[in-house]
Short mmCIF file of C-alpha atoms and ligand atoms in Angstrom, two decimals:
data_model
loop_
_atom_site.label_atom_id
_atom_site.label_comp_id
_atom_site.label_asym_id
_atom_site.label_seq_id
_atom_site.Cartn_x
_atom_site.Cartn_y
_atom_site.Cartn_z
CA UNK X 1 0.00 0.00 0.00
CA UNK X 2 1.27 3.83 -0.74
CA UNK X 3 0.00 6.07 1.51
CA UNK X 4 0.60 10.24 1.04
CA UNK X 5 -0.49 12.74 3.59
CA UNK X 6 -1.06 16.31 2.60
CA UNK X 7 0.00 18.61 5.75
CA UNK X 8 1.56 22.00 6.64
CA UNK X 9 3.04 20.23 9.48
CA UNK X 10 4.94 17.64 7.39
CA UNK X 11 7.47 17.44 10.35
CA UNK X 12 4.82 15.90 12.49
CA UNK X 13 3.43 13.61 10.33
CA UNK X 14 6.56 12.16 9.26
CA UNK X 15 8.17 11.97 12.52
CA UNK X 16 5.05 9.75 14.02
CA UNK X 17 5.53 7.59 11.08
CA UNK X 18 9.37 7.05 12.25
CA UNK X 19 8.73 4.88 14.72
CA UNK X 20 7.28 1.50 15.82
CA UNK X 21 5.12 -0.85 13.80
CA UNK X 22 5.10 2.01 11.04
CA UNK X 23 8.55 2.06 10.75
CA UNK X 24 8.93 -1.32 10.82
CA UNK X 25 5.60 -1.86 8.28
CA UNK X 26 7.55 0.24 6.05
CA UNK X 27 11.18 -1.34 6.34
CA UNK X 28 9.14 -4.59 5.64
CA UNK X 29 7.77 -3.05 2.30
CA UNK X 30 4.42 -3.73 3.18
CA UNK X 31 3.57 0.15 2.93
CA UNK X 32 5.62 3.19 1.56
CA UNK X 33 4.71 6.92 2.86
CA UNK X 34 4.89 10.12 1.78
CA UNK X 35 4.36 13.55 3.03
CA UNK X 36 3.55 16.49 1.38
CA UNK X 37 3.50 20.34 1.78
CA UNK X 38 0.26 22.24 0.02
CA UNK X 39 2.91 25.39 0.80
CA UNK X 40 5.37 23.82 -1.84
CA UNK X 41 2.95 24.18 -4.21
CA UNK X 42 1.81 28.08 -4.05
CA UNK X 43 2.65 30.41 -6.26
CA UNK X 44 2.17 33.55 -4.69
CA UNK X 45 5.70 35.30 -3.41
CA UNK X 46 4.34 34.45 0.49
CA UNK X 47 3.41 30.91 -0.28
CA UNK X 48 -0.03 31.18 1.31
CA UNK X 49 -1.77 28.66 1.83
CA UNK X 50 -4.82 30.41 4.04
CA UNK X 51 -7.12 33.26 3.27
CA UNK X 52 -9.95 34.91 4.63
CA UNK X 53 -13.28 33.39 4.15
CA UNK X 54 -15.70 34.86 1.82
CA UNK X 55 -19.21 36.75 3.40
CA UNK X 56 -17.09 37.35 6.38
CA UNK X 57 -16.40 35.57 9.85
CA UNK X 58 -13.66 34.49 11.94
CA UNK X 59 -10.79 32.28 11.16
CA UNK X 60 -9.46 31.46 7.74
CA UNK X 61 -9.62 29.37 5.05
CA UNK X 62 -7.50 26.64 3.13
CA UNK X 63 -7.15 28.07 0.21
CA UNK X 64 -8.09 25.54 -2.94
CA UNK X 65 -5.24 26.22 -5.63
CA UNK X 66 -2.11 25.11 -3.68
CA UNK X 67 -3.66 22.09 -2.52
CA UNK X 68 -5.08 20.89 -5.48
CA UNK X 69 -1.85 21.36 -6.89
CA UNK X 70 -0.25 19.32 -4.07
CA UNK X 71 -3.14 16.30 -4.39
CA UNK X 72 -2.99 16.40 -8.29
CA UNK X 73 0.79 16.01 -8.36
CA UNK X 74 0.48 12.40 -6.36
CA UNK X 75 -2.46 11.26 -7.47
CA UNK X 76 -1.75 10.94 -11.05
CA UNK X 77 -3.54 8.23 -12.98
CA UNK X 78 -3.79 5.29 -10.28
CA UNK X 79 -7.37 6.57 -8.72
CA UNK X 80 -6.12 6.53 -5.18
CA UNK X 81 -9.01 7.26 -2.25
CA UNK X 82 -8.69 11.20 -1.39
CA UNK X 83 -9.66 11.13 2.01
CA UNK X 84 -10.47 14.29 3.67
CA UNK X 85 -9.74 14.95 7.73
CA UNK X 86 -12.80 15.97 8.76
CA UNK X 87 -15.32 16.39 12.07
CA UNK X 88 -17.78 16.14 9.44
CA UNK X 89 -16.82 13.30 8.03
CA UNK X 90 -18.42 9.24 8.16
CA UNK X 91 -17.07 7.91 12.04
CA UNK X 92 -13.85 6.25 11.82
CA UNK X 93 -14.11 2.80 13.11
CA UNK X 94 -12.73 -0.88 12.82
CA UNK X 95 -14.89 -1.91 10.16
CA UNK X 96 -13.76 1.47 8.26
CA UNK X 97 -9.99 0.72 8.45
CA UNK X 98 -10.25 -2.75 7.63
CA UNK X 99 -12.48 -1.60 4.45
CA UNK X 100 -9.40 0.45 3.26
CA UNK X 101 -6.79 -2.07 3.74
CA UNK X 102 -8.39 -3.50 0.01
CA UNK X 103 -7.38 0.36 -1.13
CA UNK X 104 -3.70 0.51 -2.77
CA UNK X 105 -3.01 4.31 -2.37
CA UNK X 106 -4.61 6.57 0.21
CA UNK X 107 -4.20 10.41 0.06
CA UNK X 108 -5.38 11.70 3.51
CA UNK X 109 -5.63 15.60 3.37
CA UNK X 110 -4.86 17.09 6.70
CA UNK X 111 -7.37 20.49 6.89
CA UNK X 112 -6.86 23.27 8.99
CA UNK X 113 -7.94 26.34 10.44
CA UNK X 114 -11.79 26.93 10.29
CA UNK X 115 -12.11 24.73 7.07
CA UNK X 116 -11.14 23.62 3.89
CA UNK X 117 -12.59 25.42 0.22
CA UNK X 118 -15.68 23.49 -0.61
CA UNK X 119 -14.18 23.29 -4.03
CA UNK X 120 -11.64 20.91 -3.35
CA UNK X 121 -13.83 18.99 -1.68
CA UNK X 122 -16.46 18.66 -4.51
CA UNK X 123 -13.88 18.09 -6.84
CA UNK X 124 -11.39 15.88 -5.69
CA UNK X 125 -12.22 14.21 -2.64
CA UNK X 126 -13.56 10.81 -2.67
CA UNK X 127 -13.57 10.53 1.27
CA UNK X 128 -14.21 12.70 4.40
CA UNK X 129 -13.52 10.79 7.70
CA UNK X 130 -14.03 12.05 11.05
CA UNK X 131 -12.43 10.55 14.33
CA UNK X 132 -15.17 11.41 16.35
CA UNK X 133 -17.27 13.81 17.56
CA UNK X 134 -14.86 16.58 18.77
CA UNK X 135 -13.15 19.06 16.95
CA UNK X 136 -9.54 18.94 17.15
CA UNK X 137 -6.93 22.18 15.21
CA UNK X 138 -5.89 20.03 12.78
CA UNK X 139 -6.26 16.76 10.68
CA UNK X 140 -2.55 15.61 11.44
CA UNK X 141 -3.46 13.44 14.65
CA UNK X 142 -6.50 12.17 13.30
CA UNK X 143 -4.60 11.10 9.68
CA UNK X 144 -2.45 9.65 12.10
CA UNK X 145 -4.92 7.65 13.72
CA UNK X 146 -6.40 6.36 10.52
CA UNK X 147 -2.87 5.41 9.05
CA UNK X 148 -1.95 3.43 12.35
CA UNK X 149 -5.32 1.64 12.75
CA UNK X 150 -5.46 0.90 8.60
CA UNK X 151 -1.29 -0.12 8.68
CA UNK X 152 -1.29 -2.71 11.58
CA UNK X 153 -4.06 -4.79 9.30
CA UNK X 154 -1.68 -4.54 6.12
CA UNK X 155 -0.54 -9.02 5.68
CA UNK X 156 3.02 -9.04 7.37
CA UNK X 157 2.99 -6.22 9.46
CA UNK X 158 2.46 -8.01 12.91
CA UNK X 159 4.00 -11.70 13.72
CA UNK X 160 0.69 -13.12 14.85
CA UNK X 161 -1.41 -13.02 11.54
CA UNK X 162 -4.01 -14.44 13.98
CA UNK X 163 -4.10 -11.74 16.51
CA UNK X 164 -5.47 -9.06 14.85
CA UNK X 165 -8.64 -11.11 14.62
CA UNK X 166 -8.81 -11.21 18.16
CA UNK X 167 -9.07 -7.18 18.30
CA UNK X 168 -11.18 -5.70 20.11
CA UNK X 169 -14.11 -4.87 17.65
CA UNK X 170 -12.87 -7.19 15.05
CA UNK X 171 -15.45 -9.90 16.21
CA UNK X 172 -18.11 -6.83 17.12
CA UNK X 173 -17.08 -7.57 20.85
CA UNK X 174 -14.37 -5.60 22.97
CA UNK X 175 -11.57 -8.09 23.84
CA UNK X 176 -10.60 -10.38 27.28
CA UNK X 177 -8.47 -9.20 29.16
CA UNK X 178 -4.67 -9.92 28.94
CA UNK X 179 -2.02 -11.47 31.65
CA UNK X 180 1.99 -11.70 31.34
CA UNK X 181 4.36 -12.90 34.43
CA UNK X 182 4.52 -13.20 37.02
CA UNK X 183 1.61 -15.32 37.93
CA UNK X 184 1.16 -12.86 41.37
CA UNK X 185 1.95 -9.13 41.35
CA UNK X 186 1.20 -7.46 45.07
CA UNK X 187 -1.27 -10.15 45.91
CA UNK X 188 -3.21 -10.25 42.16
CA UNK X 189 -3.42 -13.48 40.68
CA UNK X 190 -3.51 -14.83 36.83
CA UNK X 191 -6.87 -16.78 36.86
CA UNK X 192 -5.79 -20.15 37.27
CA UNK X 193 -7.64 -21.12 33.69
CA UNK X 194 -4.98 -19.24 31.90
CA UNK X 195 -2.15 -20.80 34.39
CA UNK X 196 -3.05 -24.40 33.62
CA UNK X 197 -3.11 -23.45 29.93
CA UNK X 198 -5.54 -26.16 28.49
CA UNK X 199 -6.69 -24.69 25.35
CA UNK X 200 -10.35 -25.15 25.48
CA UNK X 201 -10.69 -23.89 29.07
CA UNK X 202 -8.80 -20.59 27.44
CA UNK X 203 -10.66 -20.08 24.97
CA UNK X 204 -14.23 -20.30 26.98
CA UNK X 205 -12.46 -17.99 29.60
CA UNK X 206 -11.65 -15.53 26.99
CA UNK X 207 -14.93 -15.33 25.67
CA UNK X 208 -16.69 -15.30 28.25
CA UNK X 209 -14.56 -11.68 29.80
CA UNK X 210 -15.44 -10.59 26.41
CA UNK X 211 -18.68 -11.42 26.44
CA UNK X 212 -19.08 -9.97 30.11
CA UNK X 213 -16.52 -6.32 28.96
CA UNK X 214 -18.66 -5.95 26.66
CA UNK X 215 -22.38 -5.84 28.42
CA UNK X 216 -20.45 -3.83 31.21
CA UNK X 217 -19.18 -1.07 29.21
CA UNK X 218 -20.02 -1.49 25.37
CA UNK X 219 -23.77 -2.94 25.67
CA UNK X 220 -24.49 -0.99 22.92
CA UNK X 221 -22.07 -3.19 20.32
CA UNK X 222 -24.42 -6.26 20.91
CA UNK X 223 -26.99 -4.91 18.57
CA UNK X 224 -24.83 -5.27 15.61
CA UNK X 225 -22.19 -8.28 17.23
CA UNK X 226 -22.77 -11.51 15.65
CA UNK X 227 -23.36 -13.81 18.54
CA UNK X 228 -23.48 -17.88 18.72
CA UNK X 229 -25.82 -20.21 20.65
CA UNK X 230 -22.81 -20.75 23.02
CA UNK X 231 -22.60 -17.09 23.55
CA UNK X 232 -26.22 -16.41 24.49
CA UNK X 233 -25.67 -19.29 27.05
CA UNK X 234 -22.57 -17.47 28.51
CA UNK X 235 -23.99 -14.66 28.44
CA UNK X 236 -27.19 -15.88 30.53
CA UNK X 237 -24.48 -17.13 32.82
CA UNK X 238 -23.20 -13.91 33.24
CA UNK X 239 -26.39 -11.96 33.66
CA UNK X 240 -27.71 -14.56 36.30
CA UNK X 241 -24.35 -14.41 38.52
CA UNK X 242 -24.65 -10.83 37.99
CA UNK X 243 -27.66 -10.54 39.56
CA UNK X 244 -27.04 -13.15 42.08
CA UNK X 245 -24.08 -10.89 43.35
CA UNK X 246 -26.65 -7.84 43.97
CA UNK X 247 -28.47 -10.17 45.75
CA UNK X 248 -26.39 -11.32 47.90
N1 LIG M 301 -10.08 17.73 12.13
C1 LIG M 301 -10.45 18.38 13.26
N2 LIG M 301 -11.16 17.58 14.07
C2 LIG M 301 -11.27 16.37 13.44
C3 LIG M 301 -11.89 15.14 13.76
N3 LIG M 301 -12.57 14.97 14.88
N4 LIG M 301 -11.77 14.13 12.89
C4 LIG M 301 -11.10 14.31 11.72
N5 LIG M 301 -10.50 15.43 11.37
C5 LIG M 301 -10.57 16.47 12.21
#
């Protein structure tokens, strides 16, 4: 996959993109980045890339010649997604990034101050993508966020080509909880299910604390989590001893 980001802040774009899985993603080949400056492409003697917005108001505007420059000169004739940084954009999620990882060239366009000119928008961009609702000062964190969640799906990024099936959300459910050494740390025990290690036992465990994660803090995720007869029973379980507990 190729993925470009269109910033004024290159430096922190690039920089994020050093380190970690994304630097090793890219060492691996399974992505290449690159990061460009709208400012590099205006022709005015200031290099603007802001102006005031027409019929008046605070804040400015991103002005639409530069950075259609910018977008046109790396998306030439491959039909990459042009995915605009936006509050109002569709809600980011798992299902989202995972959609994208069948994309071979993203362009994610990084808008600032009050907004972008609806021009470029209607013209180029194929994509707006918000990161929730909250408006941050600029789309560099939330490309960010979009590039790391999309990257660490990418085949041979991560060792464990099984573990990202596991993720949270991937199944519709938030995911069990996790346990390293040692097996007691200032008086907290593993549960002894994952200590004795048989595999079945694990796996019901596991479910079963995501099953129970989920109706405690995400209940809302059941209406759309596809669920087996073996889950409704665990979940029963889970409600009952629930309510047992309050009981008692
Ligand atoms: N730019 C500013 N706020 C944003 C958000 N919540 N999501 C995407 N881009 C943004």
């Amino acid at each position: 996959m190729r993925i470009d980001v269109v910033t004024i802040f290159p430096e922190i774009v690039s920089q994020a993109l050093d380190f970690s899985i994304m630097a090793r993603a890219q060492d691996a080949g399974a992505v290449s980045f690159g990061v460009h400056n709208p400012r590099d492409f205006a022709e005015d003697a200031h290099r603007m890339v802001d102006d005031a917005p027409y019929g008046g108001g605070a804040g400015m505007v991103m002005k639409p010649e530069p950075l259609t420059a910018c977008i046109e000169a790396i998306a030439r004739d491959d039909n990459p997604a042009i995915i605009l940084m936006t509050p109002q954009g569709e809600r980011f999620d798992q299902e989202t990034a995972r959609r994208l990882t069948a994309q071979d060239h993203l362009v994610l366009i990084c808008g600032h101050y009050e907004g972008t000119d609806e021009r470029v928008r209607e013209s180029l961009v194929t994509h707006e993508i918000s990161i929730g609702d909250y408006v941050l000062t600029g789309g560099e964190l939330p490309a960010l966020v979009v590039i790391d969640a999309v990257v660490r799906l990418l085949p041979g990024v991560r060792g464990d080509s099984t573990s990202a099936a596991r993720d949270s959300f991937e199944d519709g459910l938030l995911e069990h909880p996790h346990y390293t050494r040692p097996p007691e740390f200032r008086g907290m025990r593993v549960p002894d299910t994952l200590v004795e290690g048989d595999h079945a036992d694990v796996d019901r465990w596991r479910r079963r604390m995501s099953l129970q994660r989920t109706l405690r803090r995400r209940p809302d995720l059941f209406a759309r989590a596809p669920l087996s007869d073996d889950d409704r029973d665990l979940l029963a379980e889970i409600v009952l001893s629930g309510t047992q507990k309050r009981r008692r």
